[in-house]
Tab-separated table of C-alpha atoms (C1' of nucleotides) and ligand atoms in Angstrom:
chain	number	residue	atom	x	y	z
P	180	MET	CA	34.388	-114.579	62.596
P	181	PHE	CA	33.604	-112.476	65.683
P	182	SER	CA	30.523	-112.438	67.709
P	183	LYS	CA	28.543	-109.303	67.781
P	184	ALA	CA	29.288	-108.446	71.370
P	185	CYS	CA	33.116	-108.888	70.497
P	186	LYS	CA	32.881	-106.513	67.629
P	187	TYR	CA	30.968	-104.044	69.390
P	188	ALA	CA	33.716	-104.443	72.230
P	189	ILE	CA	36.396	-103.718	69.798
P	190	ARG	CA	34.617	-100.571	68.677
P	191	ALA	CA	33.792	-99.410	72.105
P	192	VAL	CA	37.487	-99.759	73.331
P	193	LEU	CA	38.974	-97.937	70.418
P	194	TYR	CA	36.078	-95.279	70.849
P	195	LEU	CA	37.173	-94.948	74.490
P	196	ALA	CA	41.066	-94.725	73.453
P	197	VAL	CA	40.194	-91.938	71.165
P	198	HIS	CA	37.401	-89.831	72.991
P	199	SER	CA	37.957	-90.207	76.695
P	200	SER	CA	40.647	-89.789	79.386
P	201	PRO	CA	40.625	-90.197	83.165
P	202	GLU	CA	39.479	-86.364	83.178
P	203	ASN	CA	37.294	-87.000	80.415
P	204	LYS	CA	34.876	-89.820	80.900
P	205	VAL	CA	31.976	-90.918	78.563
P	206	GLY	CA	28.735	-92.544	79.346
P	207	VAL	CA	26.985	-95.310	77.854
P	208	LYS	CA	24.376	-93.351	76.247
P	209	ALA	CA	26.955	-91.285	74.164
P	210	ILE	CA	29.090	-94.288	73.054
P	211	ALA	CA	26.025	-96.228	72.122
P	212	GLU	CA	24.684	-93.133	69.837
P	213	ASP	CA	28.170	-92.429	68.503
P	214	LEU	CA	28.601	-96.190	67.524
P	215	GLN	CA	25.006	-96.690	66.617
P	216	VAL	CA	24.789	-99.842	68.647
P	217	PRO	CA	22.010	-100.955	71.020
P	218	LYS	CA	22.414	-98.996	74.202
P	219	HIS	CA	21.461	-101.509	76.815
P	220	PHE	CA	23.508	-104.259	75.009
P	221	LEU	CA	26.583	-102.039	74.886
P	222	ALA	CA	26.105	-101.360	78.573
P	223	LYS	CA	26.432	-105.032	79.189
P	224	ILE	CA	29.579	-105.169	77.068
P	225	LEU	CA	31.245	-102.343	78.772
P	226	GLN	CA	30.386	-103.751	82.073
P	227	GLN	CA	32.259	-107.120	81.046
P	228	LEU	CA	35.233	-104.979	79.864
P	229	SER	CA	35.149	-103.154	83.184
P	230	ARG	CA	35.352	-106.473	85.095
P	231	ASP	CA	37.879	-107.653	82.876
P	232	GLN	CA	40.100	-104.286	83.643
P	233	LEU	CA	40.087	-103.639	79.884
P	234	ILE	CA	38.591	-100.209	80.509
P	235	SER	CA	37.938	-98.151	83.592
P	236	SER	CA	34.673	-96.847	84.927
P	237	VAL	CA	33.300	-94.745	87.744
P	238	LYS	CA	29.766	-94.275	88.943
P	239	GLY	CA	27.682	-91.286	89.713
P	240	PRO	CA	27.595	-87.685	88.632
P	241	ASN	CA	30.355	-86.873	85.804
P	242	GLY	CA	30.999	-90.673	85.981
P	243	GLY	CA	31.185	-92.897	82.916
P	244	PHE	CA	33.678	-95.009	81.053
P	245	TYR	CA	37.473	-94.090	80.075
P	246	MET	CA	40.821	-95.563	79.206
P	247	ALA	CA	43.308	-95.500	82.071
P	248	ASP	CA	47.106	-95.380	81.085
P	249	GLU	CA	47.385	-99.042	81.816
P	250	ASN	CA	44.377	-100.029	79.751
P	251	LEU	CA	45.889	-98.499	76.633
P	252	ASN	CA	48.836	-100.838	76.923
P	253	VAL	CA	47.348	-104.211	76.651
P	254	PRO	CA	47.044	-105.846	72.964
P	255	MET	CA	43.959	-105.948	71.032
P	256	GLU	CA	44.167	-109.759	71.432
P	257	LYS	CA	42.744	-109.376	75.001
P	258	ILE	CA	39.499	-107.842	73.813
P	259	ILE	CA	38.739	-110.663	71.654
P	260	LYS	CA	39.657	-113.383	74.097
P	261	SER	CA	37.461	-111.832	76.747
P	262	PHE	CA	34.352	-112.206	74.725
P	263	ASP	CA	34.881	-114.998	71.987
P	264	GLY	CA	37.797	-116.721	73.812
P	265	MET	CA	40.846	-118.276	72.322
P	266	GLU	CA	38.771	-120.541	70.284
P	267	VAL	CA	38.363	-117.979	67.424
P	268	PHE	CA	42.182	-118.393	66.797
P	269	THR	CA	42.794	-122.099	67.598
P	270	SER	CA	39.514	-123.889	66.630
P	271	CYS	CA	39.228	-125.591	63.338
P	272	ILE	CA	37.715	-123.619	60.299
P	273	LEU	CA	35.890	-126.522	59.202
P	274	GLY	CA	34.684	-127.297	62.885
P	275	LEU	CA	36.836	-130.308	63.287
P	276	PRO	CA	37.262	-131.481	66.893
P	277	VAL	CA	40.965	-130.718	66.803
P	278	CYS	CA	43.476	-128.667	64.929
P	279	SER	CA	46.852	-129.811	64.451
P	280	ALA	CA	49.763	-129.867	62.197
P	281	GLU	CA	49.544	-133.670	62.491
P	282	ASN	CA	45.633	-134.015	61.520
P	283	PRO	CA	44.991	-131.123	59.300
P	284	CYS	CA	41.814	-130.360	57.677
P	285	PRO	CA	41.530	-129.910	54.007
P	286	LEU	CA	41.492	-126.057	54.315
P	287	HIS	CA	44.565	-126.135	56.235
P	288	VAL	CA	47.047	-124.599	53.852
P	289	GLN	CA	44.628	-121.885	52.757
P	290	ALA	CA	43.183	-120.788	56.154
P	291	PHE	CA	46.042	-121.417	58.720
P	292	ALA	CA	48.484	-118.879	57.372
P	293	TYR	CA	45.872	-116.120	57.235
P	294	ARG	CA	44.445	-116.764	60.708
P	295	GLU	CA	47.847	-116.928	62.446
P	296	GLY	CA	48.954	-113.821	60.563
P	297	LEU	CA	45.646	-112.080	61.878
P	298	TYR	CA	46.262	-113.300	65.537
P	299	TYR	CA	49.934	-112.419	65.271
P	300	GLN	CA	48.860	-108.707	64.502
P	301	LEU	CA	46.189	-108.498	67.278
P	302	GLN	CA	48.805	-110.012	69.648
P	303	HIS	CA	51.486	-107.294	68.887
P	304	GLN	CA	49.322	-104.367	68.527
P	305	SER	CA	48.431	-102.406	71.665
P	306	ILE	CA	45.011	-100.777	71.992
P	307	ARG	CA	47.039	-97.423	72.015
P	308	GLU	CA	48.949	-98.089	68.896
P	309	MET	CA	45.657	-99.133	66.968
P	310	ALA	CA	43.814	-96.068	68.439
P	311	ASP	CA	46.815	-93.944	67.216
P	312	ARG	CA	46.115	-95.269	63.730
P	313	VAL	CA	42.605	-94.585	63.994
P	314	LYS	CA	43.214	-91.047	64.861
P	315	LEU	CA	46.090	-90.421	62.299
P	316	GLN	CA	44.139	-92.145	59.375
P	317	GLU	CA	40.568	-90.615	60.831
P	318	LEU	CA	39.511	-94.211	60.359
P	319	LYS	CA	35.650	-94.467	61.195
P	320	LEU	CA	34.501	-96.555	64.057
O	55	MET	CA	33.933	-117.561	60.322
O	56	PHE	CA	31.494	-120.241	58.359
O	57	SER	CA	28.425	-121.542	59.760
O	58	LYS	CA	27.892	-125.178	60.740
O	59	ALA	CA	25.931	-125.927	57.906
O	60	CYS	CA	28.613	-124.605	55.493
O	61	LYS	CA	31.257	-126.248	57.151
O	62	TYR	CA	29.415	-129.609	57.178
O	63	ALA	CA	28.966	-128.819	53.347
O	64	ILE	CA	32.665	-128.601	52.715
O	65	ARG	CA	33.505	-131.469	54.389
O	66	ALA	CA	30.518	-133.569	52.715
O	67	VAL	CA	31.409	-132.324	49.241
O	68	LEU	CA	35.006	-133.150	49.774
O	69	TYR	CA	34.036	-136.700	51.078
O	70	LEU	CA	32.015	-137.229	48.055
O	71	ALA	CA	34.759	-136.117	45.610
O	72	VAL	CA	36.946	-138.523	47.185
O	73	HIS	CA	34.601	-141.618	47.839
O	74	SER	CA	32.054	-141.258	45.237
O	75	SER	CA	31.421	-141.465	41.499
O	76	PRO	CA	28.542	-141.807	39.183
O	77	GLU	CA	28.923	-145.487	39.331
O	78	ASN	CA	29.368	-145.517	43.220
O	79	LYS	CA	26.879	-143.415	45.006
O	80	VAL	CA	26.947	-142.776	48.708
O	81	GLY	CA	23.771	-142.624	51.052
O	82	VAL	CA	23.324	-139.807	53.735
O	83	LYS	CA	23.601	-142.385	56.487
O	84	ALA	CA	27.077	-143.421	55.390
O	85	ILE	CA	28.339	-139.935	54.981
O	86	ALA	CA	27.109	-139.021	58.352
O	87	GLU	CA	28.579	-141.765	60.098
O	88	ASP	CA	31.861	-141.189	58.379
O	89	LEU	CA	32.041	-137.482	59.150
O	90	GLN	CA	30.349	-137.773	62.610
O	91	VAL	CA	27.834	-135.371	61.636
O	92	PRO	CA	23.998	-135.253	62.992
O	93	LYS	CA	22.379	-137.341	60.136
O	94	HIS	CA	19.165	-135.324	59.516
O	95	PHE	CA	20.876	-132.108	59.331
O	96	LEU	CA	23.467	-133.388	56.835
O	97	ALA	CA	20.439	-134.553	54.832
O	98	LYS	CA	19.073	-130.930	54.585
O	99	ILE	CA	22.702	-129.728	53.656
O	100	LEU	CA	22.982	-132.545	50.653
O	101	GLN	CA	19.566	-131.548	49.665
O	102	GLN	CA	20.504	-127.817	49.174
O	103	LEU	CA	23.958	-128.844	47.445
O	104	SER	CA	21.810	-130.945	45.117
O	105	ARG	CA	19.415	-128.167	44.432
O	106	ASP	CA	22.250	-125.849	43.754
O	107	GLN	CA	23.786	-128.529	41.300
O	108	LEU	CA	26.902	-128.686	43.586
O	109	ILE	CA	26.555	-132.402	43.796
O	110	SER	CA	24.548	-135.041	42.169
O	111	SER	CA	21.913	-137.386	43.386
O	112	VAL	CA	19.332	-140.046	42.418
O	113	LYS	CA	16.730	-141.775	44.404
O	114	GLY	CA	15.661	-145.060	44.790
O	115	PRO	CA	17.576	-148.447	45.317
O	116	ASN	CA	21.275	-147.994	44.733
O	117	GLY	CA	20.685	-144.266	44.777
O	118	GLY	CA	22.457	-141.637	46.786
O	119	PHE	CA	24.723	-138.800	46.311
O	120	TYR	CA	27.823	-138.458	44.075
O	121	MET	CA	29.838	-136.043	42.095
O	122	ALA	CA	29.510	-135.872	38.478
O	123	ASP	CA	32.414	-134.515	36.424
O	124	GLU	CA	31.119	-131.119	36.132
O	125	ASN	CA	30.564	-131.094	39.729
O	126	LEU	CA	34.286	-131.654	40.535
O	127	ASN	CA	35.288	-128.455	38.413
O	128	VAL	CA	33.341	-125.610	40.319
O	129	PRO	CA	35.680	-123.551	42.667
O	130	MET	CA	35.441	-124.231	46.463
O	131	GLU	CA	34.175	-120.842	46.817
O	132	LYS	CA	30.539	-121.725	45.279
O	133	ILE	CA	29.711	-124.065	48.326
O	134	ILE	CA	30.541	-121.344	50.785
O	135	LYS	CA	28.397	-119.007	48.777
O	136	SER	CA	25.671	-121.206	48.568
O	137	PHE	CA	25.264	-121.466	52.436
O	138	ASP	CA	26.695	-118.300	54.055
O	139	GLY	CA	26.406	-115.971	51.056
O	140	MET	CA	28.987	-113.599	49.903
O	141	GLU	CA	28.683	-111.543	53.007
O	142	VAL	CA	31.350	-113.821	54.660
O	143	PHE	CA	33.961	-112.229	52.407
O	144	THR	CA	32.611	-108.829	51.799
O	145	SER	CA	30.843	-107.788	55.173
O	146	CYS	CA	33.073	-105.976	57.589
O	147	ILE	CA	34.630	-108.059	60.252
O	148	LEU	CA	33.735	-105.495	62.764
O	149	GLY	CA	30.054	-105.416	61.617
O	150	LEU	CA	30.209	-102.016	60.279
O	151	PRO	CA	27.473	-101.087	57.694
O	152	VAL	CA	29.736	-100.621	54.723
O	153	CYS	CA	33.385	-102.168	54.144
O	154	SER	CA	35.221	-100.072	51.803
O	155	ALA	CA	38.836	-98.924	51.136
O	156	GLU	CA	37.685	-95.216	51.583
O	157	ASN	CA	35.988	-95.869	54.821
O	158	PRO	CA	38.012	-98.565	56.460
O	159	CYS	CA	37.289	-99.990	59.806
O	160	PRO	CA	40.054	-100.272	62.497
O	161	LEU	CA	41.040	-103.595	61.688
O	162	HIS	CA	41.378	-102.971	58.119
O	163	VAL	CA	45.174	-103.650	57.542
O	164	GLN	CA	44.961	-106.901	59.994
O	165	ALA	CA	42.001	-108.502	58.714
O	166	PHE	CA	41.712	-107.445	55.004
O	167	ALA	CA	44.592	-109.304	53.959
O	168	TYR	CA	43.488	-112.536	55.961
O	169	ARG	CA	40.031	-112.473	54.591
O	170	GLU	CA	41.167	-111.761	50.859
O	171	GLY	CA	43.807	-114.252	50.821
O	172	LEU	CA	41.505	-116.943	51.884
O	173	TYR	CA	38.831	-115.693	49.458
O	174	TYR	CA	41.389	-115.829	46.570
O	175	GLN	CA	42.379	-119.346	47.427
O	176	LEU	CA	38.792	-120.435	47.655
O	177	GLN	CA	38.085	-118.802	44.396
O	178	HIS	CA	40.970	-120.331	42.474
O	179	GLN	CA	40.823	-124.165	43.711
O	180	SER	CA	38.575	-126.191	42.342
O	181	ILE	CA	36.642	-129.116	44.273
O	182	ARG	CA	38.675	-131.611	42.252
O	183	GLU	CA	42.126	-129.971	43.157
O	184	MET	CA	41.242	-129.800	46.892
O	185	ALA	CA	40.054	-133.516	46.762
O	186	ASP	CA	43.302	-134.573	45.039
O	187	ARG	CA	45.290	-132.869	47.856
O	188	VAL	CA	42.924	-134.516	50.355
O	189	LYS	CA	43.655	-137.973	48.833
O	190	LEU	CA	47.638	-137.358	48.152
O	191	GLN	CA	48.075	-136.062	51.679
O	192	GLU	CA	45.618	-138.440	53.417
O	193	LEU	CA	44.035	-135.437	54.850
O	194	LYS	CA	41.199	-136.054	57.580
O	195	LEU	CA	37.871	-134.925	56.592
Z	81	DT	C1'	21.980	-85.574	104.176
Z	82	DT	C1'	19.562	-85.557	100.305
Z	83	DT	C1'	19.080	-85.898	95.511
Z	84	DA	C1'	20.629	-86.743	91.033
Z	85	DT	C1'	23.414	-89.259	88.171
Z	86	DT	C1'	25.529	-92.939	86.356
Z	87	DT	C1'	27.487	-97.811	86.301
Z	88	DA	C1'	26.328	-102.866	87.914
Z	89	DA	C1'	23.562	-106.531	87.932
Z	90	DG	C1'	20.513	-109.757	86.396
Z	91	DA	C1'	16.092	-111.277	84.863
Z	92	DC	C1'	13.622	-111.431	80.663
Z	93	DA	C1'	12.253	-111.634	75.623
Z	94	DA	C1'	13.102	-111.898	70.528
Z	95	DA	C1'	15.644	-113.626	66.932
Z	96	DT	C1'	18.753	-116.722	64.870
Z	97	DG	C1'	21.166	-121.060	64.328
Z	98	DA	C1'	21.336	-125.776	64.783
Z	99	DG	C1'	19.323	-130.203	65.008
Z	100	DT	C1'	15.212	-133.827	64.864
Z	101	DC	C1'	11.341	-136.049	62.986
Z	102	DT	C1'	7.617	-137.193	59.673
Z	103	DT	C1'	5.650	-137.505	55.345
Z	104	DT	C1'	5.979	-137.230	50.191
Z	105	DT	C1'	7.934	-138.252	46.136
Z	106	DA	C1'	10.869	-140.657	42.719
Z	107	DA	C1'	13.542	-144.275	40.970
Z	108	DT	C1'	14.748	-149.094	40.267
Z	109	DA	C1'	15.056	-153.742	40.997
Z	110	DT	C1'	12.191	-157.933	41.211
A	282	DA	C1'	2.968	-153.496	38.100
A	283	DT	C1'	4.595	-153.628	42.886
A	284	DA	C1'	7.725	-153.385	46.834
A	285	DT	C1'	11.542	-151.488	48.018
A	286	DT	C1'	14.646	-148.050	48.632
A	287	DA	C1'	16.634	-143.733	49.221
A	288	DA	C1'	16.279	-138.570	48.494
A	289	DA	C1'	13.138	-134.265	48.976
A	290	DA	C1'	10.442	-131.250	51.624
A	291	DG	C1'	8.905	-129.321	55.293
A	292	DA	C1'	7.279	-128.915	60.305
A	293	DC	C1'	8.901	-128.892	64.479
A	294	DT	C1'	12.196	-128.866	68.686
A	295	DC	C1'	16.168	-127.283	71.236
A	296	DA	C1'	20.152	-124.056	72.078
A	297	DT	C1'	22.657	-119.998	71.748
A	298	DT	C1'	23.052	-115.114	70.750
A	299	DT	C1'	21.295	-111.023	70.789
A	300	DG	C1'	18.881	-107.463	72.508
A	301	DT	C1'	15.525	-105.196	76.279
A	302	DC	C1'	14.055	-103.703	80.761
A	303	DT	C1'	13.937	-103.177	85.707
A	304	DT	C1'	16.057	-102.742	89.954
A	305	DA	C1'	20.372	-102.164	92.920
A	306	DA	C1'	24.516	-99.893	94.291
A	307	DA	C1'	27.888	-96.185	94.414
A	308	DT	C1'	29.308	-91.477	93.810
A	309	DA	C1'	29.547	-86.740	93.776
A	310	DA	C1'	27.368	-82.203	93.895
A	311	DA	C1'	23.793	-79.385	96.092
F	515	SF4	S1	42.203	-125.906	58.212
F	515	SF4	FE1	43.836	-127.081	59.183
F	515	SF4	S2	45.109	-125.451	60.535
F	515	SF4	FE2	43.077	-124.514	59.833
F	515	SF4	S3	41.613	-124.974	61.501
F	515	SF4	FE3	41.283	-126.701	59.977
F	515	SF4	S4	42.711	-128.198	60.737
F	515	SF4	FE4	43.253	-126.375	61.659
F	516	SF4	S1	38.473	-104.139	58.570
F	516	SF4	FE1	38.413	-102.799	56.961
F	516	SF4	S2	38.660	-104.213	55.021
F	516	SF4	FE2	38.277	-105.516	56.968
F	516	SF4	S3	35.794	-105.451	57.060
F	516	SF4	FE3	36.391	-103.828	58.220
F	516	SF4	S4	36.335	-102.011	57.105
F	516	SF4	FE4	36.330	-103.848	55.767
DNA sequence: TTTATTTAAGACAAATGAGTCTTTTAATAT
DNA sequence: ATATTAAAAGACTCATTTGTCTTAAATAAA
């Protein structure tokens, strides 16, 4: 479904949403260890998230990554779009050139409803809401 | 979601289900051209399908690939399993080591329904049924 | 101001996936 | 039997993704 980079990104953002704040920043190393993800690869991912303003960061001593308030209000969808693009939600599951209701592929009925459902959820759920659920239900990242 | 090999396989099998019979076999070339898929790559895919007895084939003049009656009764699921394995349905969407209800990942609610629903459909729909729909609704492959 | 610390950037390498090409094997029509 | 046809097999190349490493830039504490 999603690329590894995208999966790591989702986990990292939720991790930051749960474990960081503007007063309490977290470094790549800590995140990588906690999530059990390749450190340098994660670093690049965090950089991209930062460039896209999905997370915040400051350099230097006591620096690190964190979620600012405005970061928490964006929908989950944005993370995925940043890494895998809109295609994961729009491109045909069978790899046909175009996905349209007029020219549906054979898996249309099966696949369409589910993909749309997932997309809807990711569009309408903010990182904050999702992170709250993670905290409340003690979900593992 | 699925690998290209798997997507091509699904399309090729449905193509054969619609356009072939034991009396009317089809060669790689024709399939590749109709589906607009790399010929040699498709050849390998058809070979794998044949090895796994998901399609039938005979060599030599007037030979080619076709669907025997028993091939048509297997569920769509088998094609996917043959290429991408069960993992596409069982492995965590976020790439966590284990996917379980006790230790759910943050996307659990959103993603689980999607994947399970799709899997259920693919398990309970035979190639024949799917091909019939393709014919009836004139779906494009 | 210097030094330690941490992100930013980008080159590089390894692994996987996708696609191509050539040769071998089997079937069948003549 | 032989020639022809088409699948089977496997080596090979190319592209993309994933992962590593090194250096630069920024910030803050000493
Ligand atoms: S199954 Fe239908 S709706 Fe889904 S991607 Fe293919 S064409 Fe589009
Ligand atoms: S979201 Fe939950 S159910 Fe889906 S793969 Fe991850 S852990 Fe499993």
